[in-house]
Coordinates of C-alpha atoms and ligand atoms in Angstrom, one line a residue:
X9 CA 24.8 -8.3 28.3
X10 CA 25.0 -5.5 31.1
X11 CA 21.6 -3.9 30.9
X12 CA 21.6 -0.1 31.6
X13 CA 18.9 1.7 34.1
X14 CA 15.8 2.5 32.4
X15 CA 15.8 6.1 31.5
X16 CA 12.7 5.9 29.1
X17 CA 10.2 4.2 29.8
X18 CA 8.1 2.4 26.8
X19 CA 5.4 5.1 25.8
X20 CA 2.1 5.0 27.0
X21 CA -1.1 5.7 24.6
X22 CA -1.7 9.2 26.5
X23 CA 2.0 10.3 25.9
X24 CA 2.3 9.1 22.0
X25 CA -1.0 11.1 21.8
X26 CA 0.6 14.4 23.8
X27 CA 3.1 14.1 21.9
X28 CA 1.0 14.1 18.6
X29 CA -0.9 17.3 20.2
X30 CA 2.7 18.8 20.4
X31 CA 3.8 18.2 17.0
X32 CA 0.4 19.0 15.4
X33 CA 0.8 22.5 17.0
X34 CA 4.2 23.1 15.4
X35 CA 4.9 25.5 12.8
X36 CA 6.5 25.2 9.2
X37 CA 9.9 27.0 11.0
X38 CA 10.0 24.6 12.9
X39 CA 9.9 21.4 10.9
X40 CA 12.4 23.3 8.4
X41 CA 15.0 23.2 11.7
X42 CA 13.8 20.0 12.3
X43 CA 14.8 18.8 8.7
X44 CA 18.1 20.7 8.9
X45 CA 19.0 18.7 12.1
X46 CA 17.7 15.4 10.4
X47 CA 20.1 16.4 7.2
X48 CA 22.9 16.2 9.7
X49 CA 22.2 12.1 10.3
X50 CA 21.7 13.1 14.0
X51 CA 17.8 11.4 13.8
X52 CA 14.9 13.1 14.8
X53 CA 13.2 13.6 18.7
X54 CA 9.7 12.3 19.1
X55 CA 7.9 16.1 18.4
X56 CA 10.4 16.7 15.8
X57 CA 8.5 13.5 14.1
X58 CA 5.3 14.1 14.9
X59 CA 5.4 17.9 13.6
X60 CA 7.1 16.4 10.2
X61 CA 4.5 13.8 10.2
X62 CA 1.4 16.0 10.0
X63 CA 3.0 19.1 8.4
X64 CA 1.3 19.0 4.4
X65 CA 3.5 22.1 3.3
X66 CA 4.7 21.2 0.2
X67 CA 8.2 22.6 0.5
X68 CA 8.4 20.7 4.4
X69 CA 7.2 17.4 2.5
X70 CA 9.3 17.9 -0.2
X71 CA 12.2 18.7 1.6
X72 CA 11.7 15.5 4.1
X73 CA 11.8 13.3 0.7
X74 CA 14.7 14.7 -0.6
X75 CA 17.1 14.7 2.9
X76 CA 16.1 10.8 3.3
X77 CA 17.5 10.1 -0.2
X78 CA 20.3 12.3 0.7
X79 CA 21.0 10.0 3.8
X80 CA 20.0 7.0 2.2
X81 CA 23.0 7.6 -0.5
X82 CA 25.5 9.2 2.3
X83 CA 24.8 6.5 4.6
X84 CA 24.1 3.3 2.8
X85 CA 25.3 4.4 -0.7
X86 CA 24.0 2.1 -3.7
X87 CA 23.5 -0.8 -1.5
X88 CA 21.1 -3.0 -1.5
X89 CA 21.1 -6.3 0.4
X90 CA 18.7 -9.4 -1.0
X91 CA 17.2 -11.6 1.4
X92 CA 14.5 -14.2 0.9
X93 CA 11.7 -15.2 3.2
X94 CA 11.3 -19.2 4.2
X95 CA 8.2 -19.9 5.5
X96 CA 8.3 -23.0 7.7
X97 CA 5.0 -23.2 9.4
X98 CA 1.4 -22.1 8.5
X99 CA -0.1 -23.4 12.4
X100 CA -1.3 -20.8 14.4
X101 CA -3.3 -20.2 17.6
X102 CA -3.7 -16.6 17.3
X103 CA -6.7 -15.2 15.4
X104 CA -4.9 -11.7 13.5
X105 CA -7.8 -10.7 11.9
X106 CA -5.7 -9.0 9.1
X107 CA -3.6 -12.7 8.6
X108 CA -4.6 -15.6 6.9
X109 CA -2.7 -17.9 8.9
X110 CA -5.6 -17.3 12.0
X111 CA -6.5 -20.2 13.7
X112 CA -10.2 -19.6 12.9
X113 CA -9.6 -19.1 9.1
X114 CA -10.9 -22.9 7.8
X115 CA -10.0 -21.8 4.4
X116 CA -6.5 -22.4 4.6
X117 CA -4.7 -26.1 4.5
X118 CA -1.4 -26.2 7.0
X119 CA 1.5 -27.2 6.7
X120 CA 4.8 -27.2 9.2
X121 CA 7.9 -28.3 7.0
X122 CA 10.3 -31.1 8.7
X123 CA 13.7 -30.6 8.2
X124 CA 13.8 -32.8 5.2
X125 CA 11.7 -30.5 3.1
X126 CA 13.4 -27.5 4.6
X127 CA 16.4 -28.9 2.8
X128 CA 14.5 -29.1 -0.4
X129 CA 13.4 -25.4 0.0
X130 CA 16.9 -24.3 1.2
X131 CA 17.9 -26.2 -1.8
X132 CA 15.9 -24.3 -4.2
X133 CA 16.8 -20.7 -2.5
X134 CA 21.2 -21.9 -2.8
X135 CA 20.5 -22.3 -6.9
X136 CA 18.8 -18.8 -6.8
X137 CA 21.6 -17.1 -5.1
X138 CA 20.4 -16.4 -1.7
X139 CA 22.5 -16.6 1.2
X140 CA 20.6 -14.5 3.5
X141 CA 17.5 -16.5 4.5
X142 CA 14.6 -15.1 7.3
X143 CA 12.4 -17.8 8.8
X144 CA 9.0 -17.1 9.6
X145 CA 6.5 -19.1 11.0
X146 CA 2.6 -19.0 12.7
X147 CA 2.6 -19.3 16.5
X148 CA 1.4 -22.9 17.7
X149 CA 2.9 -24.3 21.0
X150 CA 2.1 -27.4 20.1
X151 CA 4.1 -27.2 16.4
X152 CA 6.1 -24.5 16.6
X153 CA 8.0 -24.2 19.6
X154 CA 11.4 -23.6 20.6
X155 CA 12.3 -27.3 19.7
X156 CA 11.0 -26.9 15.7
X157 CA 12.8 -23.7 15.4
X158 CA 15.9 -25.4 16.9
X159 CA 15.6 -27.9 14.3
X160 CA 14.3 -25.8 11.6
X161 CA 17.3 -23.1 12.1
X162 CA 20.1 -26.3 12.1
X163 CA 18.2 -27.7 8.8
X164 CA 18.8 -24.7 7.3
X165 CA 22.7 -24.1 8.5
X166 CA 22.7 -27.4 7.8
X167 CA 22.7 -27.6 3.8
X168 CA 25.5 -27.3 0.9
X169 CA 24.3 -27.0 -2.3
X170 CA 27.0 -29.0 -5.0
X171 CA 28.7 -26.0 -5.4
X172 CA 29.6 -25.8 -2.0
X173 CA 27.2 -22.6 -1.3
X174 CA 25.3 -23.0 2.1
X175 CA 23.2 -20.0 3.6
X176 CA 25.5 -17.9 5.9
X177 CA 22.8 -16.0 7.7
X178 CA 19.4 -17.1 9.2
X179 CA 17.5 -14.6 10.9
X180 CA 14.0 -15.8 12.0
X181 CA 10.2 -14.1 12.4
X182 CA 8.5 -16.0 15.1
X183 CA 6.6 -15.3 17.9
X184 CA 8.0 -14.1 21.4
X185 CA 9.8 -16.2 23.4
X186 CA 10.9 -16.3 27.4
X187 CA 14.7 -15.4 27.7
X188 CA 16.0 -19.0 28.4
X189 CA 14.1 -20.1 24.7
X190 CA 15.5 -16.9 23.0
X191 CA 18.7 -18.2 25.0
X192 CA 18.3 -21.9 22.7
X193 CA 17.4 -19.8 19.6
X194 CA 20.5 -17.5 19.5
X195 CA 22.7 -21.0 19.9
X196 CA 21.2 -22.3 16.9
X197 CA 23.0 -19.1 15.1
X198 CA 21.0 -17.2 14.0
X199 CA 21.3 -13.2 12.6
X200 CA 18.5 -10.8 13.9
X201 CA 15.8 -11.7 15.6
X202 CA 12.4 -9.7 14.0
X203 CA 9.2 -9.2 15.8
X204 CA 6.7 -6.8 14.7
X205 CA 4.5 -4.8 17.5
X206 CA 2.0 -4.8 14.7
X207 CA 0.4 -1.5 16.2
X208 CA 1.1 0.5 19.8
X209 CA -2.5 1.9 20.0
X210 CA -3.5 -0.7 22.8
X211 CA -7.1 -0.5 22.2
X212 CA -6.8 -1.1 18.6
X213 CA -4.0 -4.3 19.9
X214 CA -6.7 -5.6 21.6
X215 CA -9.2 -5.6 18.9
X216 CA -7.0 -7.1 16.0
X217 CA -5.7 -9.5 18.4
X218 CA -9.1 -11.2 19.8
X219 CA -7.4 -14.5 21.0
X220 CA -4.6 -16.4 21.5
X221 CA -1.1 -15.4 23.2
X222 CA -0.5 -12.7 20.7
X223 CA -3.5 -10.8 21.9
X224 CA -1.2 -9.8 25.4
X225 CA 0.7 -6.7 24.2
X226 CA 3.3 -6.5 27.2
X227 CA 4.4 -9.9 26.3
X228 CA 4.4 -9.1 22.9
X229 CA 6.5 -5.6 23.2
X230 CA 8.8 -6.4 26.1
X231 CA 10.0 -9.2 23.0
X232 CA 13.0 -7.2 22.4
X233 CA 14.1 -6.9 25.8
X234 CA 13.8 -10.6 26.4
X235 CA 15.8 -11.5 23.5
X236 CA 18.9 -8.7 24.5
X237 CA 18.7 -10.1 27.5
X238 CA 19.2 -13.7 25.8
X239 CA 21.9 -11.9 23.7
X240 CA 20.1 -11.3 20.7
X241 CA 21.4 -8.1 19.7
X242 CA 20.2 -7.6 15.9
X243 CA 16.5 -6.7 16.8
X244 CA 14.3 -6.3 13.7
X245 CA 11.3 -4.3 15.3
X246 CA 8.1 -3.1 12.5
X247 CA 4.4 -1.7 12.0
X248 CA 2.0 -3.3 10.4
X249 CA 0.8 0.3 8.5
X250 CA -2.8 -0.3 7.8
X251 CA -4.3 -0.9 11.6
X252 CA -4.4 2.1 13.1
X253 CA -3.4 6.0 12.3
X254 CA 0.0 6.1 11.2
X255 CA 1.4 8.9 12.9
X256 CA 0.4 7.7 15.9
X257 CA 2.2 4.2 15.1
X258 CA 5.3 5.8 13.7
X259 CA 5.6 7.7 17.1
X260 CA 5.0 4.6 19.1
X261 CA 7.7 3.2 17.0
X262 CA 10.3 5.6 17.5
X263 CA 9.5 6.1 21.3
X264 CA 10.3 2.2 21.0
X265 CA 13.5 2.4 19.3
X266 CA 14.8 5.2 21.9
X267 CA 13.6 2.8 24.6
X268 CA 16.0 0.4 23.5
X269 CA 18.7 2.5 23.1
X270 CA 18.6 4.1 26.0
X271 CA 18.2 1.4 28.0
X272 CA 20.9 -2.0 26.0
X273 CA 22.9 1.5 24.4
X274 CA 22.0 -0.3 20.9
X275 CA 18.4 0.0 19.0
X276 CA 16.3 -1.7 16.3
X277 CA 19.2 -3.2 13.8
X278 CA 16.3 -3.2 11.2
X279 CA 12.7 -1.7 11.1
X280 CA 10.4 -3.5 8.8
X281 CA 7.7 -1.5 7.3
X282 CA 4.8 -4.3 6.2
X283 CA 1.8 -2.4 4.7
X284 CA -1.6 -4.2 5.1
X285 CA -2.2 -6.6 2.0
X286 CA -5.7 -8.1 1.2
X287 CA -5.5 -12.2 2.7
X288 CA -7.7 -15.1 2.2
X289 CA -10.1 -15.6 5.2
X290 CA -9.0 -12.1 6.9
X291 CA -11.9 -9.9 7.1
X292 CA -9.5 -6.7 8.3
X293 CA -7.0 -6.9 5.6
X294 CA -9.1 -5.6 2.9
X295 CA -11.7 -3.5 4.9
X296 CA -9.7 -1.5 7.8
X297 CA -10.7 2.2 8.0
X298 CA -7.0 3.1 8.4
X299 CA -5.4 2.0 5.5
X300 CA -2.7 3.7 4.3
X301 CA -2.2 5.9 0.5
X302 CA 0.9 5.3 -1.8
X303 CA 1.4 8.7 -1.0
X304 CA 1.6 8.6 3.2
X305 CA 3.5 5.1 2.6
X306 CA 6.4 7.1 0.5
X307 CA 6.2 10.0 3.7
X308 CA 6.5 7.3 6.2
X309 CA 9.8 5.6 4.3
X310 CA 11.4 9.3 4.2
X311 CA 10.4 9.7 8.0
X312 CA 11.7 6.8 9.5
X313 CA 14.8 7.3 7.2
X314 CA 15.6 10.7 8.6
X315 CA 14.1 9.6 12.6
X316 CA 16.6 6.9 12.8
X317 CA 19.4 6.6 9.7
X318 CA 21.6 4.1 11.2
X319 CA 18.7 1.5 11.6
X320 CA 18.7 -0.7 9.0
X321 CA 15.1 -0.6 6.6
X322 CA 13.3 -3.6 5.0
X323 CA 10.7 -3.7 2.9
X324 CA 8.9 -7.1 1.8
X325 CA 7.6 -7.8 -1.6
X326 CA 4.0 -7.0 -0.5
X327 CA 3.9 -3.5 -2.6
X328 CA 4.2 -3.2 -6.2
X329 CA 7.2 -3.1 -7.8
X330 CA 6.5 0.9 -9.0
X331 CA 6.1 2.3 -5.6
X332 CA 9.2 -0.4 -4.2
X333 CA 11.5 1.6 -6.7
X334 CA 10.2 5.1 -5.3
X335 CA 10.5 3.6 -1.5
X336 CA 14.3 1.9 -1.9
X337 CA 15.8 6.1 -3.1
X338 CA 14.2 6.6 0.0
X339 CA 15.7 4.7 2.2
X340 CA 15.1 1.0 2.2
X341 CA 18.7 -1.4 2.3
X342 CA 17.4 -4.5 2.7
X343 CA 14.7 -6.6 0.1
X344 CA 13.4 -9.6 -0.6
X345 CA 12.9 -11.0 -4.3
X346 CA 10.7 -14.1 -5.5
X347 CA 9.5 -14.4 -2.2
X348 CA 6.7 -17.4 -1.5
X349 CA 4.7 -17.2 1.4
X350 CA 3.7 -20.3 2.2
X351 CA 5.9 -23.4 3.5
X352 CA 6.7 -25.3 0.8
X353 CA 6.6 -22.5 -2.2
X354 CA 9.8 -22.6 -3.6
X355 CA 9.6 -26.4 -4.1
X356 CA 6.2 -26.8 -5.1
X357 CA 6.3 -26.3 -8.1
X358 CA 8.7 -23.7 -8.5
X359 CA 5.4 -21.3 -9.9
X360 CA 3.1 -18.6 -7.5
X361 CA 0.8 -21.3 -6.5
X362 CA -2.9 -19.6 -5.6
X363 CA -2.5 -20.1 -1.7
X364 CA 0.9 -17.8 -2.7
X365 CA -1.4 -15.3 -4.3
X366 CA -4.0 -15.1 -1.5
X367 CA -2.9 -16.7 1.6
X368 CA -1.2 -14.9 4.0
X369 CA -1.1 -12.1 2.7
X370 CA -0.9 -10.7 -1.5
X371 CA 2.2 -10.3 -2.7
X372 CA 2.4 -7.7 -5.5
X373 CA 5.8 -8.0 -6.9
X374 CA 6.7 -11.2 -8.3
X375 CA 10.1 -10.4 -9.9
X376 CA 12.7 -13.5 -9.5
X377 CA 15.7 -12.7 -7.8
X378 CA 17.8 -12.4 -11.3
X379 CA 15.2 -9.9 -12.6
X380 CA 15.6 -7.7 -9.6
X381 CA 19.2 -8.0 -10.1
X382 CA 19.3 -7.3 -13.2
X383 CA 17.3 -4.3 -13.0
X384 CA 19.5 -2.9 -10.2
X385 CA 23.0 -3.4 -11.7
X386 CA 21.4 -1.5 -15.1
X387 CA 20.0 1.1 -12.7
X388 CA 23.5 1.3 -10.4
X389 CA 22.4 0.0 -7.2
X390 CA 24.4 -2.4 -6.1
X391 CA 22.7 -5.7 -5.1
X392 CA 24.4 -6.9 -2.1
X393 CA 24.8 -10.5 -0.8
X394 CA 27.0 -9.5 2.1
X395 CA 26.3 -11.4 5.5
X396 CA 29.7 -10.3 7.2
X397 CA 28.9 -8.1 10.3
X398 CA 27.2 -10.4 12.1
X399 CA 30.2 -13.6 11.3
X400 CA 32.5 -10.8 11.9
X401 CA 30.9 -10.2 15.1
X402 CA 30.0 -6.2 14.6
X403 CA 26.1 -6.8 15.9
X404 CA 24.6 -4.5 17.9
X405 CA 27.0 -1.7 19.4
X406 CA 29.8 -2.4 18.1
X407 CA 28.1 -2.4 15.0
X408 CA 25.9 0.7 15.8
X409 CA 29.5 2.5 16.4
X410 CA 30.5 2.0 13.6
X411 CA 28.1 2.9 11.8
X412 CA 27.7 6.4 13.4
X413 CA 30.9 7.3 12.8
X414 CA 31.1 6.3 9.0
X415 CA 33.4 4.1 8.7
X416 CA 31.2 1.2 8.1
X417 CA 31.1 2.2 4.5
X418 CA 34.5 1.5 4.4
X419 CA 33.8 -2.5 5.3
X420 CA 30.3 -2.6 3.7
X421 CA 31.1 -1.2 -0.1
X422 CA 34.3 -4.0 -0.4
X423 CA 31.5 -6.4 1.1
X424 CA 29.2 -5.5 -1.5
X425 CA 31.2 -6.0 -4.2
X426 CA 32.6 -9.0 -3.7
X427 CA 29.5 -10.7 -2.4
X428 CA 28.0 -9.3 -6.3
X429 CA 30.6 -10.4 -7.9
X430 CA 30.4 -13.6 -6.5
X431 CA 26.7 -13.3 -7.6
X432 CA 27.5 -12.4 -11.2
X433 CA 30.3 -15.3 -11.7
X434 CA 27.7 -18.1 -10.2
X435 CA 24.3 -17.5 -11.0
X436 CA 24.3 -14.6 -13.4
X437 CA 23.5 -14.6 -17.3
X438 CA 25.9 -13.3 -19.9
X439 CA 24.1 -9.7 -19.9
X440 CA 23.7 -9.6 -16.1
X441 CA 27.2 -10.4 -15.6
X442 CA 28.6 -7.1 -18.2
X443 CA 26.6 -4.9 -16.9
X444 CA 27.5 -5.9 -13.7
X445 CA 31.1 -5.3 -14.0
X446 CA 30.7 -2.3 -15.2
X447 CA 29.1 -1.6 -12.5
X448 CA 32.1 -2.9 -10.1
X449 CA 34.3 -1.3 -12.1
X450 CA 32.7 2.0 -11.5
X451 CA 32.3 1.9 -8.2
X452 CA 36.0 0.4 -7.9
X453 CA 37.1 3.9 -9.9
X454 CA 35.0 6.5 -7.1
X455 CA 36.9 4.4 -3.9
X456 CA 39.6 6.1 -2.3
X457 CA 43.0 4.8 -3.1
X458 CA 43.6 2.6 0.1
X459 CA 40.1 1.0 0.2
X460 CA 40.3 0.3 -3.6
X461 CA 43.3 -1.7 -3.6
X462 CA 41.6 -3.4 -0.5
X463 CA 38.7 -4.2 -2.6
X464 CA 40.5 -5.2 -5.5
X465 CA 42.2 -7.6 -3.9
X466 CA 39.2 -9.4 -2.7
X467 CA 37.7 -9.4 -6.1
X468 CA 41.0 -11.0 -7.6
X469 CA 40.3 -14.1 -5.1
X470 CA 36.8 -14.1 -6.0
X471 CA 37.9 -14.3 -9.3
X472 CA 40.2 -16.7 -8.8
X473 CA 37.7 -19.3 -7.6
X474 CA 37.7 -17.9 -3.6
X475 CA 34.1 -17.7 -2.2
X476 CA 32.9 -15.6 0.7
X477 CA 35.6 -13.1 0.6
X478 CA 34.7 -10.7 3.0
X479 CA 35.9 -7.9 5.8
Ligands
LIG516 N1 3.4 -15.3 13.7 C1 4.5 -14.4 13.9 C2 4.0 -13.1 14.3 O1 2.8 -12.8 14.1 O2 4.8 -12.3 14.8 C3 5.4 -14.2 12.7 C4 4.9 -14.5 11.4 S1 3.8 -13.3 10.8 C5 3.3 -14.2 9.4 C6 4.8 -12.0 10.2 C7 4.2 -10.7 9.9 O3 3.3 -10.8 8.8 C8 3.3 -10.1 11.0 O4 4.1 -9.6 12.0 C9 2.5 -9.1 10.3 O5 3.0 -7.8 10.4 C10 2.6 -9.5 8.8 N2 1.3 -9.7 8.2 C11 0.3 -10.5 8.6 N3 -0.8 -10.4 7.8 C12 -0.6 -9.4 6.9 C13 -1.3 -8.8 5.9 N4 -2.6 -9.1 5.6 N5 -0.7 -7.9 5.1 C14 0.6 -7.5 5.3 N6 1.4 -8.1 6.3 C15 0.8 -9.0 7.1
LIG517 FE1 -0.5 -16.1 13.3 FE2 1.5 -14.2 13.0 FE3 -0.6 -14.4 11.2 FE4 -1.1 -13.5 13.6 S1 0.3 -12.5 12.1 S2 -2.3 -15.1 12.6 S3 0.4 -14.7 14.9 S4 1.0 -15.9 11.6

C-alpha cells in the first residue's frame, strides 16, 4: 500500500479540547447548517461535532436523531448484518481496570482454546447460522501471540459443518501487533482487523491502563497504521464510552478517522461503540464517574452516524435489547446475537454460564440468533449474512468508493437477500421462514427493474440448492 504524506496529524489532548472550546461557543444557527450539511451524507468537520455534541436544544437534538435515521435508511437501507463474537483466549498481561480479563483479577479461571475446541465452538456457531465470526482474545505474549492467532484463524477457516457451511469471514480483536505480525495475520485471511483506543484523553489512558503493554498509548493508536501498512485495510477502530467525557472521546475519534483518511485515502471500515458494562473483579466498570446515560448513548449513535455515514457501525450485545432497537434506526449495520464471552461458551453447555454473566463484561441482551431474526424479518429489517466485499475484494477504497457514490446498495441489497434466504431455507422455523419471504418478496417488488431481475436470479439458485450466491 502506497502511504500518502501526513496532512493531519493524530490530535493532541490540547487540540481535541480547543476544539471542544470552539464547538461549545457555537450557536443553534450554526448546528442547524451543520445538520443540513450532515443530511447531505457529506460527514461532519471536527467543530461541526463538537457544537452538535453539546448543543441541548431540543429542535438541534431532535433534528440530529432524525437525519442519522434518514442516512441510516438512504445509506444502508433495512440492512442489518449478524456477526458472532468467538472468544479464544481469557490470558492477559494487561491490568484494564474496567475488564475482567486483567491479569491481577484472581477471580477469574483462564482458558486459551486449542484449535480442537475452536472446532467445537465454530461448530456450534455453523448450526446457528453464522458465517461472520470476530475473534477476540486477552493479550499474553506468552499465549497469545502471532503464532496462536495464526492457528486460531486457520482452525476457524478450517471447519465444514455436514452441510457443507464453513465461516466465510474471520475478522479478529486482539491486541496490536508490529507490521511484519499484522503481515502473518492478514495471510491467515482474515476480514477487518478491530482495535479499540479505549479512550484518547492520555491522562485518563494512563490511569485505566496501570500496566502491561496496553498501558503505552502510541503503540496502542499508531495500531491502525501498522496494520495498513501490513495491508489490512478493513480497520475496525471504537471507544470504550464510560472512561472519560464523551464528547471529548467522540472528537478524538473522529480527529482519528480523518487521520486515516487523509493520510492511506481510506478510514475506519467499522467503528464499534462498546459502552462500559459492570465485570467481575473490575473495580472501574461499575464505579467510573463518567458513565454514560441511555440518553447521551442514543446522541452519540446519531452523531457518529451523521460525522462519518459511510463507516460501517457495530454495536455488541452489551446494552439491552430496548435501547439496541432505538440505537440500530439510528444507525448501527452490524450486530451480534447470542453472543458468549468467554472461550468455550457456545460449547459449554450451550446455556449463559455465570462467568458469561459476569466475566468480562455483562451482557444484557441474551436473544439467540433465531429470536433476533425473527424479530427483524416481522419488523422489516433485513438480517444480513452477506460476507461478499471483502472475497470480492472491494475492502478499503475501493470499497469506500463505492460506497460514496451509492452504488454499493446496488451489490449489498441482492447480497442481503440471498444471504437471508439462505438463512430462512437452512436454519429457519416454519414462521421465520413466511414471514421472511414476505419480506424478500417486498423488498424484491421496491428494486428497480434491472437490479430485480439480478436478484431474482440469485434467489432462484439459492433456491435451487446453490449456496453463497453472491455479487
Ligand atoms: N485484549 C484486546 C484489547 O484490549 O484490545 C482485545 C480484547 S478486549 C476483550 C475487547 C474490548 O472489550 C476492549 O477493547 C474493550 O473496549 C471492551 N471491554 C473491556 N471491558 C469492558 C467492560 N467492562 N464493558 C464493556 N466493554 C469492555
Ligand atoms: Fe486484557 Fe483487553 Fe481486557 Fe484489557 S481489555 S484486560 S487488554 S482483554
Amino acid at each position: 500500500m502506497e502511504i500518502k504524506e501526513k496532512v493531519y496529524g493524530l490530535l493532541s489532548d490540547t487540540e481535541i479540547e480547543n476544539i471542544l472550546e470552539e464547538g461549545r461557543s457555537k450557536s443553534v444557527e450554526f448546528c442547524e447548517a451543520a445538520l443540513e450539511n450532515g443530511r447531505l451524507g457529506k460527514g461532519l468537520t471536527l467543530v461541526e461535532l463538537a457544537a452538535l455534541a453539546y448543543c441541548e436544544s431540543p429542535e438541534i437534538v431532535t433534528g440530529l436523531l432524525d437525519t442519522a435515521h434518514e442516512l441510516k435508511k438512504r445509506i444502508y437501507g433495512e440492512r442489518m448484518v449478524f456477526f458472532a463474537p468467538l472468544y479464544i483466549s481469557s490470558f492477559c498481561s494487561n491490568n484494564c481496570t474496567y475488564c475482567g480479563f486483567r491479569h491481577a483479577n484472581e477471580t477469574m479461571t483462564r482458558r486459551s482454546l486449542s484449535p480442537e475446541e475452536i472446532h467445537q465452538e465454530v461448530m456450534a456457531l455453523l448450526e446457528q447460522g453464522h458465517k461472520r465470526l470476530l475473534l477476540v482474545a486477552g493479550e499474553d505474549p506468552r499465549t497469545t501471540g502471532i503464532d496462536y492467532l495464526e492457528q486460531s484463524v486457520a482452525a476457524v477457516y478450517s471447519v465444514t459443518a455436514p452441510d457443507g457451511a464453513t465461516i466465510r469471514r474471520a475478522n479478529v480483536n486482539c491486541a496490536p501487533l508490529s507490521v511484519d505480525h499484522f503481515r502473518r495475520l492478514k495471510a491467515t485471511g482474515i476480514g477487518t482487523y478491530q482495535c479499540f483506543q479505549e479512550t484518547y484523553h492520555r491522562p485518563t489512558y494512563k490511569e485505566v491502563h496501570p500496566s502491561g503493554p496496553k498501558s503505552h498509548y502510541d503503540w496502542r493508536i499508531t495500531a491502525p497504521d501498522r496494520a495498513m501498512e501490513a495491508d489490512i485495510d478493513d480497520i475496525g477502530t471504537g471507544v470504550l464510552f464510560g472512561l472519560y467525557d464523551w464528547h471529548f472521546d467522540v472528537v478524538g475519534l473522529l480527529g482519528h478517522a480523518r487521520y486515516l483518511e487523509t493520510k492511506f485515502d481510506v478510514g475506519p471500515h467499522t467503528i464499534s461503540v462498546p459502552r462500559l458494562e459492570p465485570a467481575e473483579g473490575a473495580p472501574l466498570s461499575d464505579h467510573s464517574p463518567w458513565m454514560v446515560s441511555d440518553e447521551d448513548f442514543r446522541k452519540i449513535v446519531a452523531l457518529l452516524r451523521v460525522a462519518v455515514p459511510y463507516t460501517g457501525m457495530i454495536l455488541s450485545t452489551r446494552e439491552s435489547p430496548e435501547l439496541r432497537d432505538q440505537l440500530f434506526a439510528l444507525g448501527i449495520s452490524q450486530t451480534s446475537a447470542g453472543s458468549r464471552v468467554t472461550p468455550g461458551g457456545y460449547t459449554d453447555s450451550g446455556k449463559l454460564t455465570r462467568e458469561d454473566l459476569l466475566a468480562q463484561f455483562s451482557l444484557q441482551d441474551q436473544r439467540p440468533l433465531r429470536e433476533m431474526v425473527h424479530t427483524f424479518v416481522r419488523g422489516d429489517y433485513i438480517p444480513s449474512f452477506c460476507t461478499a466485499c471483502y472475497r470480492s475484494g472491494r475492502t478499503g477504497d475501493r470499497f469506500m468508493q463505492l460506497a460514496k457514490s451509492g452504488k454499493i446498495h446496488d451489490i449489498c441489497q441482492p447480497n442481503a437477500l440471498a444471504s437471508l434466504k439462505e438463512y430462512l431455507l437452512d436454519y429457519a422455523d416454519e414462521e421465520t421462514k413466511a414471514q421472511g419471504e414476505k419480506l424478500i418478496q417486498k423488498e424484491l417488488s421496491e428494486l428497480p427493474e434491472r437490479l430485480r431481475n439480478v436478484t431474482e436470479k440469485m434467489l432462484a439458485r439459492v433456491a435451487a440448492g446453490e449456496r453463497d450466491v453472491y455479487l
